[in-house]
Amino acid sequence: MSAPMDFNIPTCERSTLKEKIKMAHRLGYKAVAINIFIPELTQTSKKKKSQQQPTWKSFRQLTRISATLADVQHNFVMSTDIVQQYDLVAVQPTTDKTFYQACTALNVDIITLDVTEKLPFKLKRTTINAAVQRGIKFEFQYSPAIRDSTLRKYFIANAQQFVFCDKGKNIILTSGCEKAMELRGPYDVANLGSLLNLNAAQSKAAVTLNCEALLKHSESRRLNKSVSKVEKLEEIPGNETWLLDKLRVHSSLESVNGGSRDIAGIHGIDSSDEETSVDGPAAKKIKLVQT
Amino acid sequence: MVRFKNRYIVCKLEFGCRVTLPDLTQDAVYRAIATELQVLHGDYGTACARKYPNLTVQYLNPSTNLVMVRCSRDQCKQIQSCLPFVKKIGEVDVFLHTLHLAGTIRSCMKFIVRYHKSQLPLLMSECRNPVERKKVQEMLTDSCADSGRTLGLLERSTTSQ
C-alpha cells in the first residue's frame, strides 16, 4: 500500500499519546496528524505543539486542529492565523448552514462528519460537489465504531449516506482513537470500506491517496495566493545570481532523491513547479519561484 | 470440476503493553472472530462461515503471535470486514493486524517465514544482553522450523486425502 496515513490522533496526556504514535508507526502508517479538538470556537490562542518524541525516518507527524461549527457567525475564527498555521484544519459542522459554509467558504482541509449520532442535516450533492472541487475531503472516524455497537450503526449509516451522495471518491477514514489499542492497521481500515459500499480501490484510496491529496491541499492552503515567475537562467540580472547557487543545490538534491514524490520533501524554498528550458546549451531546470 | 477456493489471512495479534504476553489458544481466537461475525453480519454471516470451507484458525504461533485464519473465498470480504472489530480475545485486550492474504497455505507459510526473518533484526536491537539475543534467535528459528513443519504436515494431509 502506498503511504497509508492516519490523520486523526487526538491529543491526550503525553504517555498515552506516545503510545498511540508508537503503535501507528508499528502498524505501518507513514504519516499521522495529532489533533487538537476545540468544542467551541472562541478567540483563544492555541500554541502549535512541537513535534512529539519519538521520531522515525519516513514517519511524518503533522499537527491538526478541529473545531465544531455551531453558529455561522462565529466561524471567522477559522480564517485567523492561529488556526491556519496548523498543518491540517478540520471542521465538524452541526447544522445545514454551517455545513454549507464549510463546503463553500471556509478555508479548511477536512470536513468531519459525526459518527456518534444521526446526521443532523441533509447531505446535498451540490454542496458536497462544491467542497470536492475545492479539494476538501470528508472524514469518518472508525474508533467510535470499534468502541461501541450503537456507534458502529451510526458510523455505517452516516458513511453509507455520504458515499451514496458522493460516489465514494472523497472520503478519508481516520481513527480518532482514545487509546493506542483502538488503532487498526491500514489494510484493516481499508477493509472497513466494504461495509460502507466502497469498492476495493476506493477503500484503499481512503487511507492512502486521498490523504496524500489532502497534504498537497493543506500546503496550497497555507501558501495562499501567489504569483509564479519564469526566467531563463541566462537572463537573470547580476544582483540575483545568488539564486543560481541556491537552485543548483536544490536540483542536485532532487537527483539524489530520484525526483521522488516524497511528501516529506524539501521545505524552506517556496517553490512548487518545475519547467525545463528548451533553449540553453546546458538544459538546466528552472524552478518557478513564488513571490 | 468444482473446486473449493479458500483464502488464508495471516494476522498478527497486537497487544498494547508488551510486558507479559498471555498464552492464547487457536480456539479462543476462533471464538473471538466468530462472535464479531455474529454481531456484525448476524445469523447469515455465521451460517456462511459454517459451510465447508469453514472459518477456522489453522495456525497460531504463541511466541511470535501470528495467526492464520482460513475462510472461503466468497466470504473473505465479510470476514475481513469484521476483523477490525475484534477488541478482546477472552479477557485479554488484543487486536488483529492483517499482514497477508493468500489463496494457499503454502504461500502464507512462505510469508510467515519471511516475516520472522525480517523481524529478527528489529527484535535483536531491543535486546539488552547476549543471553536475550540468543533466546530471541532460538525462538525465531524454532518458529521458522515450526512453519516449515506445519507446511509439511498440511501438505501431507492434503495429498493423503
Tab-separated table of C-alpha atoms in Angstrom, chain A residues 23 26-27 145-148 152 156 180-181 183-188 191-192 194-195, chain B residues 14-16 18 36 39-41 80-81 84-87 93-98 101:
chain	number	residue	atom	x	y	z
A	23	MET	CA	1.501	1.935	17.672
A	26	ARG	CA	4.346	-0.206	14.270
A	27	LEU	CA	1.215	-0.747	12.197
A	145	ALA	CA	-17.339	2.114	15.771
A	146	ILE	CA	-14.831	-0.185	17.428
A	147	ARG	CA	-15.724	1.051	20.911
A	148	ASP	CA	-19.466	0.686	20.870
A	152	ARG	CA	-20.998	1.277	14.868
A	156	ILE	CA	-22.061	2.704	8.843
A	180	ALA	CA	-3.450	3.023	21.363
A	181	MET	CA	-5.464	-0.211	21.232
A	183	LEU	CA	-5.837	1.932	16.202
A	184	ARG	CA	-6.048	-0.550	13.363
A	185	GLY	CA	-3.614	-1.380	10.617
A	186	PRO	CA	-4.079	0.336	7.260
A	187	TYR	CA	-5.180	-2.834	5.487
A	188	ASP	CA	-7.826	-3.467	8.136
A	191	ASN	CA	-11.422	-3.460	4.669
A	192	LEU	CA	-13.965	-1.369	6.560
A	194	SER	CA	-16.595	-2.817	2.127
A	195	LEU	CA	-19.099	-2.081	4.911
B	14	GLU	CA	-1.153	-6.876	18.722
B	15	PHE	CA	-1.049	-6.364	22.437
B	16	GLY	CA	-0.714	-2.908	23.936
B	18	ARG	CA	4.396	-5.996	25.841
B	36	GLU	CA	-17.689	-10.489	15.951
B	39	VAL	CA	-22.548	-9.280	15.906
B	40	LEU	CA	-21.754	-7.641	12.587
B	41	HIS	CA	-23.249	-9.966	9.981
B	80	GLN	CA	-12.059	-9.264	6.695
B	81	SER	CA	-14.617	-6.568	7.436
B	84	PRO	CA	-11.011	-4.808	12.782
B	85	PHE	CA	-13.802	-5.009	15.348
B	86	VAL	CA	-12.163	-7.714	17.419
B	87	LYS	CA	-11.181	-5.986	20.652
B	93	ASP	CA	-7.115	-6.676	25.171
B	94	VAL	CA	-5.877	-7.608	21.741
B	95	PHE	CA	-6.448	-6.602	18.164
B	96	LEU	CA	-5.709	-8.285	14.849
B	97	HIS	CA	-3.330	-6.670	12.432
B	98	THR	CA	-3.705	-8.217	8.968
B	101	LEU	CA	-3.798	-12.618	2.366
